[in-house]
Short mmCIF file of N, CA and C in Angstrom, two decimals:
data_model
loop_
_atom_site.label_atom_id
_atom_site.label_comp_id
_atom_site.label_asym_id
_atom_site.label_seq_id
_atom_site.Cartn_x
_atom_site.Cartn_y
_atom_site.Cartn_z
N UNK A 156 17.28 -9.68 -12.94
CA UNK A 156 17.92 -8.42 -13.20
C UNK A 156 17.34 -7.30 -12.32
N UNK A 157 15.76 -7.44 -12.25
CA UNK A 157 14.87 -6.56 -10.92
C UNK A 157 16.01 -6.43 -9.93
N UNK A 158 16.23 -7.26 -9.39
CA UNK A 158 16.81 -7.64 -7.86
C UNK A 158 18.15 -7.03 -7.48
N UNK A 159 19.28 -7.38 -8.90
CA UNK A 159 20.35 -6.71 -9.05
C UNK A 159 20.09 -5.39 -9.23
N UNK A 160 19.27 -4.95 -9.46
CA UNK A 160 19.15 -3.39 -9.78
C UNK A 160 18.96 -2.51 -8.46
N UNK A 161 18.08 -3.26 -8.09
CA UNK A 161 16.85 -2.46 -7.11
C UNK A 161 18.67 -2.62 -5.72
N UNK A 162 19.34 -3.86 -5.58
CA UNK A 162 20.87 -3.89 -4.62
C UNK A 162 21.59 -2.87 -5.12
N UNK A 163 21.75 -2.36 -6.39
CA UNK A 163 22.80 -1.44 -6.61
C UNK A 163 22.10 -0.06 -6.38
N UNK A 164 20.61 -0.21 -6.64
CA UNK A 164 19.79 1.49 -6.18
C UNK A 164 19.96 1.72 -4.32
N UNK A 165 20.08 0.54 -4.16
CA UNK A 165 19.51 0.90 -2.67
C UNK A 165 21.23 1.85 -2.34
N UNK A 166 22.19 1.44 -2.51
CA UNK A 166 23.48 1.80 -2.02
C UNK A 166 23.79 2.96 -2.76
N UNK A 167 23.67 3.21 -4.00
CA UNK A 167 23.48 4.46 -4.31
C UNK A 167 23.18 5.32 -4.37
N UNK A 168 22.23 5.26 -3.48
CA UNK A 168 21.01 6.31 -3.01
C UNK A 168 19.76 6.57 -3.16
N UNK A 169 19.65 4.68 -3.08
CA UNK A 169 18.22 5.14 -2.83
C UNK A 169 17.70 5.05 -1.32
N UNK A 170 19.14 4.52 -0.42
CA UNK A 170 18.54 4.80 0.97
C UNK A 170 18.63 5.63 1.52
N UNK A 171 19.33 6.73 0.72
CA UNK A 171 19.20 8.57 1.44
C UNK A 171 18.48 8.67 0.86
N UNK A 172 17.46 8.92 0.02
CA UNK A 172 16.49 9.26 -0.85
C UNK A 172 14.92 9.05 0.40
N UNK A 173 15.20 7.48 0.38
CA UNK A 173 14.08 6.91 1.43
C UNK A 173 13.83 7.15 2.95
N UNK A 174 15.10 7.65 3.26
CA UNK A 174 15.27 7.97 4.51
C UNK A 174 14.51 9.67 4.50
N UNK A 175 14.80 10.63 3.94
CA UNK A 175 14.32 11.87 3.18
C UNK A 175 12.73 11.37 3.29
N UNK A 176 12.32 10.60 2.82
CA UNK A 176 11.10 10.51 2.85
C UNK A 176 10.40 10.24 4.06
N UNK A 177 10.89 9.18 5.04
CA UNK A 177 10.62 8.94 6.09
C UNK A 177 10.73 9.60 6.97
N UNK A 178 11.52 10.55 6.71
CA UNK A 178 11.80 11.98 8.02
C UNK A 178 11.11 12.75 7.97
N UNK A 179 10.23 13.13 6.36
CA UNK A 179 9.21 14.19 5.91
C UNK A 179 7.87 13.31 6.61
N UNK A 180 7.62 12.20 6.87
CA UNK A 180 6.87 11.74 7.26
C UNK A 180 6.46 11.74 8.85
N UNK A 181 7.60 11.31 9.30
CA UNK A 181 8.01 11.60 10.80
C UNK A 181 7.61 13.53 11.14
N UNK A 182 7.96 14.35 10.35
CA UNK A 182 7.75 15.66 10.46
C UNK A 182 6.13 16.00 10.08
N UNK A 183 5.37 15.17 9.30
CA UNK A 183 4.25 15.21 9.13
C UNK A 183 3.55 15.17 10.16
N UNK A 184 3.88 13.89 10.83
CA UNK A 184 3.03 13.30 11.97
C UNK A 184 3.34 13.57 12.88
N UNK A 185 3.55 14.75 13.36
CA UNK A 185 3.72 15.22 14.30
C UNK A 185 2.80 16.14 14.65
N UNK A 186 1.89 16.40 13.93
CA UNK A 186 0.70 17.10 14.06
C UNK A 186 -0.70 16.37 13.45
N UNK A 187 -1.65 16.19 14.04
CA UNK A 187 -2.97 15.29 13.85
C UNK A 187 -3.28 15.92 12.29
N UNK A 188 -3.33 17.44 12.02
CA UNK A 188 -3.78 17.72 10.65
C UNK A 188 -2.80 17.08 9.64
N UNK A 189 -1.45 16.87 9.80
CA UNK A 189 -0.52 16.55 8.74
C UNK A 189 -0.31 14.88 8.99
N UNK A 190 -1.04 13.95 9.67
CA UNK A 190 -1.21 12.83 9.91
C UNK A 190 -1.37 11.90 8.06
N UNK A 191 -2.05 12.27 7.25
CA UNK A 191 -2.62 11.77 6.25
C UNK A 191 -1.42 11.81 5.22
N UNK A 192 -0.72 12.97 5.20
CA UNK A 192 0.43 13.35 4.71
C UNK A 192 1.59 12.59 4.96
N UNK A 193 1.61 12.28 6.09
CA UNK A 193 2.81 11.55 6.92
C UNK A 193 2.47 10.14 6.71
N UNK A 194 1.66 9.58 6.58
CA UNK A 194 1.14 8.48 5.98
C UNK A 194 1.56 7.66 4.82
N UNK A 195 1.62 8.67 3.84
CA UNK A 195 1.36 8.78 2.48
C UNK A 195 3.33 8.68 2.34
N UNK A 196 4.17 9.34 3.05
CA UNK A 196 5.48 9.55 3.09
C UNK A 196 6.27 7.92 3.65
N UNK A 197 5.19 7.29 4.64
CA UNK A 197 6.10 6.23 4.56
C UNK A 197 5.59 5.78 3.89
N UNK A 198 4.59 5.45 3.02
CA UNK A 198 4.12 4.20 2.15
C UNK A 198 5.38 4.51 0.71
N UNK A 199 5.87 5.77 0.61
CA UNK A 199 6.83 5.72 -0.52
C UNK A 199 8.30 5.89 -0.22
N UNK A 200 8.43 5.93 1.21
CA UNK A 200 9.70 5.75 1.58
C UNK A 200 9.95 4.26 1.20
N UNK A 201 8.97 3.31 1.60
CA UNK A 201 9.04 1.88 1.40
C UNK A 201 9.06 1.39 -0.51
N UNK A 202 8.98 2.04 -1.01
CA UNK A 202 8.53 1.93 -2.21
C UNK A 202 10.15 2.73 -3.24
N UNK A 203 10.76 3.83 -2.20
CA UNK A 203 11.63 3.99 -2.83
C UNK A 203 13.03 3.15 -2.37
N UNK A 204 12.74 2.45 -1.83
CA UNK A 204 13.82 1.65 -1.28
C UNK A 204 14.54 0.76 -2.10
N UNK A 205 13.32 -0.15 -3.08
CA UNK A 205 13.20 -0.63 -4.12
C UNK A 205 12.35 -0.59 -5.03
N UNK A 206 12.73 1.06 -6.67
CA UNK A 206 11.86 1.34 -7.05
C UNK A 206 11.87 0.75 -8.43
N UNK A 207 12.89 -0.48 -9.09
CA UNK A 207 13.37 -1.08 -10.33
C UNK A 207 12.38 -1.71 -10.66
N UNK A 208 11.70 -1.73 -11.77
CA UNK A 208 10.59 -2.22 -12.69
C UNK A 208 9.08 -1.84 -12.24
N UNK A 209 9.11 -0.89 -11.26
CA UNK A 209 8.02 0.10 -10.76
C UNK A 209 7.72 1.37 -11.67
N UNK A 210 6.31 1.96 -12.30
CA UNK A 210 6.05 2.95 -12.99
C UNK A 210 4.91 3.80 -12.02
N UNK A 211 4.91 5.11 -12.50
CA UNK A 211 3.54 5.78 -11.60
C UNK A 211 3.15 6.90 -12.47
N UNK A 212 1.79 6.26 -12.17
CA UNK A 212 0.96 7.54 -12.89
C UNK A 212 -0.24 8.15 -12.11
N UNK A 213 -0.52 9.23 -12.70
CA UNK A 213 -0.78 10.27 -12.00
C UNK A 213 -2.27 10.30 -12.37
N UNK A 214 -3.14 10.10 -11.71
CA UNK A 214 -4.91 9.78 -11.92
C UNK A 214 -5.78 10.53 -11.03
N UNK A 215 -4.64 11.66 -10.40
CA UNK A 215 -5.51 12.43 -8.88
C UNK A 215 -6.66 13.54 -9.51
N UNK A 216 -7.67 13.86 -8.95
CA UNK A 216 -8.65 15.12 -9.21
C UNK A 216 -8.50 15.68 -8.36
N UNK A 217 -9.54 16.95 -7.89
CA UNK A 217 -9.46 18.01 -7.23
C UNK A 217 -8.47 17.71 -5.99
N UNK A 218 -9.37 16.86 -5.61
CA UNK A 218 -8.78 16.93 -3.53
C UNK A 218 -7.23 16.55 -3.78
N UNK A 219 -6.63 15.24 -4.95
CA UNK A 219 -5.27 15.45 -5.00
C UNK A 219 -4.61 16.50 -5.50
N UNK A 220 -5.03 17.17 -6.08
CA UNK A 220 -4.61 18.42 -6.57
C UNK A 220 -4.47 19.84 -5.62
N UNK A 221 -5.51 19.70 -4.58
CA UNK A 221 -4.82 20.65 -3.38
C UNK A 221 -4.04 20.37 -2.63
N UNK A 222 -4.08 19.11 -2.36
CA UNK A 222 -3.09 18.34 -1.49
C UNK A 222 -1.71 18.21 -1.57
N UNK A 223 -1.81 17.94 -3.07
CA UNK A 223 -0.27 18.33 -3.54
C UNK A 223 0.17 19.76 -3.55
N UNK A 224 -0.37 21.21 -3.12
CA UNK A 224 -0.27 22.33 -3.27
C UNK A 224 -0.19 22.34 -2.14
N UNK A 225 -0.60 21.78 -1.06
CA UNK A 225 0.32 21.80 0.31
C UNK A 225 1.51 21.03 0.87
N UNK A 226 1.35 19.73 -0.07
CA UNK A 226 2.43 19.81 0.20
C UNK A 226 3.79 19.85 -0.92
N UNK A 227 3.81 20.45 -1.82
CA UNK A 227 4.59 21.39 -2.87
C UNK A 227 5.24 22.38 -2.13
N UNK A 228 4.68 22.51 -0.72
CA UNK A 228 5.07 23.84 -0.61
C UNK A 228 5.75 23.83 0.47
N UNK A 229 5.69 22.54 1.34
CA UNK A 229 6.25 22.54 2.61
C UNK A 229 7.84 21.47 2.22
N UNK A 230 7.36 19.90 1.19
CA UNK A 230 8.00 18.99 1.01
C UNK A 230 8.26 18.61 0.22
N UNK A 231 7.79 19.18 -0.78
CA UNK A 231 7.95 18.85 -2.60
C UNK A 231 9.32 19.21 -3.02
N UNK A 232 9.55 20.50 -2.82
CA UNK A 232 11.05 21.34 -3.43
C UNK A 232 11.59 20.53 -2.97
N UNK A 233 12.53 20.45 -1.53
CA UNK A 233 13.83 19.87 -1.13
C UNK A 233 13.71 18.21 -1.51
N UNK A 234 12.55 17.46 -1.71
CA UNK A 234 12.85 16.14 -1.88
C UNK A 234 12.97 15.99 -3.10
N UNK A 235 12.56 16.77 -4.02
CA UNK A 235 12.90 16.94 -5.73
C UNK A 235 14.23 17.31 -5.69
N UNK A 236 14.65 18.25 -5.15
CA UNK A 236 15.88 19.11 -5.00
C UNK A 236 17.06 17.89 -5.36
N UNK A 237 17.24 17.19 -3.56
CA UNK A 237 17.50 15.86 -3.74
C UNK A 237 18.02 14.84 -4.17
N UNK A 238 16.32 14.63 -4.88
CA UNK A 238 16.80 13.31 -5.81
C UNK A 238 17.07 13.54 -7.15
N UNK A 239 17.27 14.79 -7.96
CA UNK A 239 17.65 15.37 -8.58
C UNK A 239 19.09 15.39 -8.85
N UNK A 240 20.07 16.02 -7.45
CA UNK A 240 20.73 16.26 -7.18
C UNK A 240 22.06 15.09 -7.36
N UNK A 241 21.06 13.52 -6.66
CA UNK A 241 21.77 12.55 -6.83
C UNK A 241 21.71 11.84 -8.04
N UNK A 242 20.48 12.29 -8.91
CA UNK A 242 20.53 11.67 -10.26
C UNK A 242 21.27 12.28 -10.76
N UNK A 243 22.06 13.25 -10.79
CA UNK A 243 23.32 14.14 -11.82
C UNK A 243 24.41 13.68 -11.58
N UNK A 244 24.45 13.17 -9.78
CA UNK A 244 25.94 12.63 -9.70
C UNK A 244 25.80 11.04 -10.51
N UNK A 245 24.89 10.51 -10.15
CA UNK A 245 24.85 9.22 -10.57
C UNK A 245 25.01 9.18 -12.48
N UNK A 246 24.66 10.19 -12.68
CA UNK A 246 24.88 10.25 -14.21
C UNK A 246 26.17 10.63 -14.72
N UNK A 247 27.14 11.16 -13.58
CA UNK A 247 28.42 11.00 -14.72
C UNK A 247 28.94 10.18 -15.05
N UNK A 248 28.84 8.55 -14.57
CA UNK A 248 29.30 8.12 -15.38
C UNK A 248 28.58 7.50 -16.34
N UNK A 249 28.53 6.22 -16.96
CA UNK A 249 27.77 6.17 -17.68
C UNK A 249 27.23 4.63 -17.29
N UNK A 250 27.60 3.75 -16.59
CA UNK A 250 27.27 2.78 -15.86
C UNK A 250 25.84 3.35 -15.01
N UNK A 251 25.89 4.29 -14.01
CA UNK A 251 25.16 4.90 -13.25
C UNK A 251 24.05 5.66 -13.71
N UNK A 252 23.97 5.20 -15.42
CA UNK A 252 22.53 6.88 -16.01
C UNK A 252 21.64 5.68 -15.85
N UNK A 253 21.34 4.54 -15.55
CA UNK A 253 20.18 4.27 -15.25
C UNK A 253 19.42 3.90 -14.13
N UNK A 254 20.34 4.56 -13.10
CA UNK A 254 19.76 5.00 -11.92
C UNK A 254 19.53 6.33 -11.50
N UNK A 255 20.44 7.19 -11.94
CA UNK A 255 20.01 8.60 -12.32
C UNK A 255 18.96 8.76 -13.17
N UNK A 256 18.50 7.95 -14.11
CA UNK A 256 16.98 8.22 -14.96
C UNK A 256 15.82 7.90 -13.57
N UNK A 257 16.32 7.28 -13.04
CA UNK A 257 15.26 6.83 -11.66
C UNK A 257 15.16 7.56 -10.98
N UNK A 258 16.64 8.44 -10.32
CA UNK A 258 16.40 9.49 -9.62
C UNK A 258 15.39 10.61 -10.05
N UNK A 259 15.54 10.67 -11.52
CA UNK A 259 15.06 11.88 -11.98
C UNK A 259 13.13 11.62 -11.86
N UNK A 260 13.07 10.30 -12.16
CA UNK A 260 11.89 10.09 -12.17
C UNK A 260 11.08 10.26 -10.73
N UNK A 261 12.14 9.81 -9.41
CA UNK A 261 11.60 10.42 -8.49
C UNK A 261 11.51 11.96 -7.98
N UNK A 262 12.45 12.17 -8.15
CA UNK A 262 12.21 14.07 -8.24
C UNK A 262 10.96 14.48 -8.86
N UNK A 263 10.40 13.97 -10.35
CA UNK A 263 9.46 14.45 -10.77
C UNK A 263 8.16 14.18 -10.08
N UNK A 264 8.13 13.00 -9.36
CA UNK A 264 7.57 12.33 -8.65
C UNK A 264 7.00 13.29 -7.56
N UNK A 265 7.87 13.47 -6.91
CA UNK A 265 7.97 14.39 -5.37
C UNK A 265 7.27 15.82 -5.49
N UNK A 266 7.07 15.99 -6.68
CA UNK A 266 6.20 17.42 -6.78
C UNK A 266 4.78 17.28 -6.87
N UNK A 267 4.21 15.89 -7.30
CA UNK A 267 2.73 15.77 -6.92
C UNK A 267 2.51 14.56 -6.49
N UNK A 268 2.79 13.53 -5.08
CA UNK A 268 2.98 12.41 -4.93
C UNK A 268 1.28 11.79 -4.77
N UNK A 269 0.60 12.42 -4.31
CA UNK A 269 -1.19 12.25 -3.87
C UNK A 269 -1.61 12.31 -5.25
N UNK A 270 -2.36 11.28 -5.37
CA UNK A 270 -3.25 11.24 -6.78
C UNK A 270 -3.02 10.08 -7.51
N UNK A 271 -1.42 9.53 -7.15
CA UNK A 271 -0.53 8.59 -8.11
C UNK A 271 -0.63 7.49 -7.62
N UNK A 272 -0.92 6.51 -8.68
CA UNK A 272 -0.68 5.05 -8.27
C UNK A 272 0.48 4.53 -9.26
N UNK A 273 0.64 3.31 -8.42
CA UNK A 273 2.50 2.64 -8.68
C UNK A 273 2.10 1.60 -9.37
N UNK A 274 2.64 1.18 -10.46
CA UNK A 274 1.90 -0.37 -11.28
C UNK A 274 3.71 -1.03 -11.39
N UNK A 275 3.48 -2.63 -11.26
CA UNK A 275 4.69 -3.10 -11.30
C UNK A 275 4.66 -2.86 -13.57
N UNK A 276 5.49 -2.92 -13.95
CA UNK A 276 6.12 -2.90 -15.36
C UNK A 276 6.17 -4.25 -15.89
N UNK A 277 5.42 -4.86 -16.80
CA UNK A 277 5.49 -5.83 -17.18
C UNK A 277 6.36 -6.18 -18.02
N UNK A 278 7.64 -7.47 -17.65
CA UNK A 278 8.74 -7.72 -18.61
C UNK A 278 7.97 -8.81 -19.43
N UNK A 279 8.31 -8.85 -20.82
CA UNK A 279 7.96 -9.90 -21.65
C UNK A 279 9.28 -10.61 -21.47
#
């Protein structure tokens, strides 16, 4: 069911979503200081590609906590914006709210991505 999910996320958007990420990354690394940043953007471009039975939690201290205040401020808004944006369309109908719950989860995501680690979801 993973597999079927993660085929119907990718076409729905989760490959504009991922692509968004990979371009913030590409825009990162374009400068040696924003290198670490840009880093960090493809490891979750790859991750949002296929994000079905994936959870993340948030375990960062100080240094993730400034980090995300830079980048909150340059890349956080518009990629929340986003995937936000596509979780509302994906939610009218009602087939689609449980990929819009995903979207939403990445939007929330995108406002402090440094600090967070990804655990696969264990099905019984």
């Amino acid at each position: 069911m993973r597999i079927f999910g993660n085929i119907i996320w990718f076409v729905c958007g989760g490959f504009i979503i991922s692509a968004s990420w990979a371009l913030a990354g590409l825009l990162w690394c374009l400068s040696v200081v924003g290198f670490p940043w840009g880093v960090q953007c493809f490891k979750y471009a790859r991750l949002f590609l296929a994000p079905m039975g994936l959870e993340t939690y948030y375990d960062g201290g100080i240094i993730s906590g400034m980090t995300n205040i830079i980048w909150f401020l340059f890349f956080g808004i518009p990629l929340a914006l986003e995937a936000f944006v596509i979780g509302c369309a994906l939610c009218v109908s009602i087939i689609g709210i449980p990929w819009g719950m995903q979207c939403f989860k990445i939007a929330k995501f995108s406002f402090a991505p440094f600090g967070s680690r990804v655990v696969r979801r264990k099905i019984f």
